[in-house]
CSV table of C-alpha atoms in Angstrom, one decimal:
chain,number,residue,atom,x,y,z
B,1,MET,CA,81.4,101.0,102.6
B,2,PHE,CA,77.9,99.4,102.3
B,3,ARG,CA,77.2,101.3,98.8
B,4,ALA,CA,79.9,99.6,96.7
B,5,ILE,CA,78.5,95.8,96.9
B,6,PRO,CA,75.1,94.9,95.5
B,7,LYS,CA,72.3,95.2,97.7
B,8,PRO,CA,71.0,91.3,97.6
B,9,SER,CA,74.7,90.4,99.4
B,10,ALA,CA,74.9,89.6,103.2
B,11,LEU,CA,78.0,91.5,104.1
B,12,GLN,CA,78.2,92.0,107.6
B,13,VAL,CA,80.4,94.4,109.6
B,14,GLN,CA,82.0,94.4,113.2
B,15,LEU,CA,83.8,97.2,114.4
B,16,LEU,CA,86.5,96.6,116.8
B,17,TYR,CA,88.7,99.4,118.9
B,18,PHE,CA,90.7,100.1,121.4
B,19,ARG,CA,91.7,102.7,123.8
B,20,GLY,CA,92.9,104.2,126.9
B,21,PHE,CA,94.7,101.6,129.7
B,22,GLY,CA,93.5,98.1,128.0
B,23,GLU,CA,90.4,99.0,126.6
B,24,CYS,CA,89.4,96.5,123.5
B,25,ARG,CA,85.7,95.9,122.7
B,26,ALA,CA,84.0,94.6,119.7
B,27,SER,CA,80.7,95.4,118.5
B,28,LYS,CA,78.1,93.1,117.7
B,29,TRP,CA,77.9,92.5,113.7
B,30,VAL,CA,75.7,94.4,111.7
B,31,LEU,CA,74.2,94.7,108.1
B,32,ASP,CA,73.6,97.7,107.4
B,33,GLY,CA,75.5,101.4,107.0
B,34,ASP,CA,73.1,103.1,109.5
B,35,ALA,CA,73.6,100.6,112.1
B,36,LEU,CA,77.3,100.8,111.5
B,37,ALA,CA,77.7,104.5,111.3
B,38,LYS,CA,76.0,104.7,114.7
B,39,LEU,CA,78.6,102.4,116.3
B,40,MET,CA,81.2,104.3,115.1
B,41,THR,CA,79.2,107.9,116.0
B,42,GLY,CA,79.4,106.7,119.4
B,43,ILE,CA,83.2,106.0,120.1
B,44,ASP,CA,85.2,108.8,121.7
B,45,CYS,CA,89.2,108.9,121.3
B,46,ARG,CA,91.0,108.4,124.7
B,47,GLY,CA,95.2,107.9,124.7
B,48,GLY,CA,96.6,105.0,125.3
B,49,ASN,CA,98.8,102.3,123.7
B,50,THR,CA,98.0,100.3,120.7
B,51,GLN,CA,96.7,97.2,121.1
B,52,ILE,CA,96.8,96.0,117.7
B,53,SER,CA,97.6,91.9,119.2
B,54,LYS,CA,94.1,91.8,120.5
B,55,VAL,CA,92.8,93.3,117.3
B,56,PHE,CA,94.8,90.1,115.4
B,57,ASP,CA,94.0,87.6,117.9
B,58,HIS,CA,90.1,88.8,117.9
B,59,ALA,CA,90.0,88.4,114.1
B,60,ARG,CA,91.6,84.9,114.8
B,61,ALA,CA,88.9,83.7,117.1
B,62,GLU,CA,86.1,85.5,115.0
B,63,HIS,CA,87.4,83.4,111.9
B,64,ALA,CA,87.6,80.4,114.0
B,65,LYS,CA,83.5,80.4,114.7
B,66,ARG,CA,82.3,81.3,111.0
B,67,ARG,CA,84.9,82.4,107.8
B,68,ILE,CA,85.5,86.1,107.9
B,69,ASN,CA,86.6,87.5,104.4
B,70,ALA,CA,88.8,90.4,105.3
B,71,VAL,CA,89.9,92.6,108.7
B,72,ILE,CA,90.3,96.0,108.1
B,73,PHE,CA,92.6,98.1,110.3
B,74,VAL,CA,92.9,101.8,110.3
B,75,GLY,CA,95.9,103.5,112.4
B,76,ASP,CA,98.5,106.2,113.3
B,77,ALA,CA,101.2,104.3,115.4
B,78,ILE,CA,102.5,101.3,116.7
B,79,GLU,CA,103.8,100.8,120.5
B,80,GLU,CA,104.1,96.7,120.2
B,81,ASN,CA,106.5,94.1,119.5
B,82,VAL,CA,106.5,94.7,115.3
B,83,ASP,CA,107.9,90.9,115.0
B,84,VAL,CA,105.0,89.5,117.5
B,85,LEU,CA,102.5,91.3,115.6
B,86,SER,CA,104.3,89.9,112.3
B,87,GLU,CA,104.1,86.6,112.9
B,88,LYS,CA,100.2,87.3,114.1
B,89,ALA,CA,99.6,88.8,110.8
B,90,GLY,CA,101.0,85.6,108.9
B,91,GLN,CA,98.9,83.3,110.6
B,92,LEU,CA,95.7,85.4,109.4
B,93,GLY,CA,97.0,85.0,105.9
B,94,LEU,CA,97.7,81.3,106.5
B,95,LEU,CA,94.2,81.2,107.1
B,96,GLY,CA,93.0,82.9,104.3
B,97,LEU,CA,91.9,86.0,106.5
B,98,PRO,CA,93.9,89.1,104.6
B,99,ILE,CA,94.6,92.2,106.5
B,100,PHE,CA,93.9,95.8,104.9
B,101,VAL,CA,95.6,98.4,106.5
B,102,PHE,CA,94.8,101.8,106.3
B,103,GLN,CA,97.7,104.7,107.5
B,104,GLU,CA,96.5,107.9,108.8
B,105,GLY,CA,99.9,109.5,108.7
B,106,ARG,CA,103.6,109.7,107.5
B,107,ASP,CA,105.9,107.5,110.1
B,108,ALA,CA,108.3,105.5,108.0
B,109,LEU,CA,108.7,102.9,111.0
B,110,VAL,CA,104.9,102.5,111.3
B,111,GLU,CA,104.8,102.5,107.0
B,112,ALA,CA,107.3,99.3,107.3
B,113,ALA,CA,105.6,98.0,109.9
B,114,PHE,CA,102.0,98.5,108.6
B,115,ARG,CA,103.2,97.1,104.9
B,116,GLY,CA,104.6,93.8,106.4
B,117,PHE,CA,101.3,93.2,108.1
B,118,ALA,CA,99.7,93.6,104.8
B,119,LYS,CA,102.0,91.4,103.0
B,120,LEU,CA,102.2,88.6,105.6
B,121,SER,CA,98.2,88.5,105.7
B,122,LYS,CA,97.9,88.5,101.8
B,123,GLY,CA,96.3,91.9,102.2
B,124,ALA,CA,97.3,95.4,101.5
B,125,TYR,CA,98.4,98.4,102.3
B,126,ALA,CA,97.2,102.1,101.8
B,127,ARG,CA,98.2,105.7,103.3
B,128,PHE,CA,95.4,108.3,103.5
B,129,ASP,CA,95.1,112.1,104.4
B,130,ALA,CA,92.6,112.5,107.5
B,131,THR,CA,91.9,115.7,106.1
B,132,ALA,CA,90.4,114.0,102.6
B,133,PRO,CA,87.6,111.8,104.4
B,134,GLN,CA,86.6,110.3,100.7
B,135,GLU,CA,90.2,108.8,100.7
B,136,LEU,CA,89.2,107.0,103.2
B,137,ALA,CA,85.6,106.2,102.1
B,138,ALA,CA,86.7,104.9,98.7
B,139,LEU,CA,89.2,102.4,100.3
B,140,LEU,CA,86.5,101.1,102.8
B,141,LYS,CA,84.5,100.5,99.9
B,142,ALA,CA,87.0,98.8,98.0
B,143,VAL,CA,87.6,96.5,100.9
B,144,ALA,CA,83.9,95.8,100.8
B,145,ALA,CA,83.7,94.7,97.0
B,146,TYR,CA,86.7,92.4,97.8
B,147,ALA,CA,85.2,90.5,100.9
B,148,SER,CA,81.7,90.4,98.9
B,149,GLY,CA,83.3,88.9,95.7
B,150,GLY,CA,86.9,88.3,95.8
B,151,ARG,CA,89.4,89.8,93.6
B,152,ASN,CA,86.7,90.0,90.9
B,153,MET,CA,84.5,91.7,92.7
B,154,LEU,CA,87.2,94.7,93.7
B,155,LYS,CA,88.2,94.7,90.0
B,156,LEU,CA,85.1,96.2,89.0
B,157,GLN,CA,85.6,99.1,91.4
B,158,ALA,CA,86.8,102.1,89.1
B,159,SER,CA,88.6,104.2,91.9
B,160,GLY,CA,92.4,104.4,92.0
B,161,GLN,CA,92.2,103.2,95.6
B,162,ALA,CA,90.6,100.0,94.4
B,163,GLN,CA,93.2,99.5,91.6
B,164,ALA,CA,95.8,100.3,93.9
B,165,LEU,CA,94.9,97.4,96.9
B,166,LEU,CA,94.3,94.9,93.7
B,167,ALA,CA,97.9,95.7,92.7
B,168,GLN,CA,99.3,94.6,96.1
B,169,LEU,CA,96.9,91.1,96.0
B,170,PRO,CA,98.2,88.2,95.5
B,171,PRO,CA,96.2,86.1,92.3
């Protein structure tokens, strides 16, 4: 993800994850790919319902502290009230905080909800295949480019994934 942006950039990333019974945690903000990889490899999966509402609430609270240029949400399910989540996604859009939603899997109802969150927040949606990690890597690189330089930086990305995201963003 960090290779997509120029070295002098000060892109910071915070990892937020949920799992189990009500567990939702945020990491500290990190500046490099190694630190992010270390955080990500330290997390194990546990069953439990989705907590997307907490993710959107956290993004809004962090954005109130300092400007955030993008939220990336990667998921495969939704068990919460879609209307409530849609309202929260729309509020993020009004704040200028787009959500880039990446879906693993092919559940049509999940896709409809995820596409709605992306559109309401003025972000973008993409599906990826978990057996092709380069797909998700390309999507993450595209959002890193967007977060560091907006549409203009995203336009410079040659990948099909970047161009597909760019086509969904409002002018």
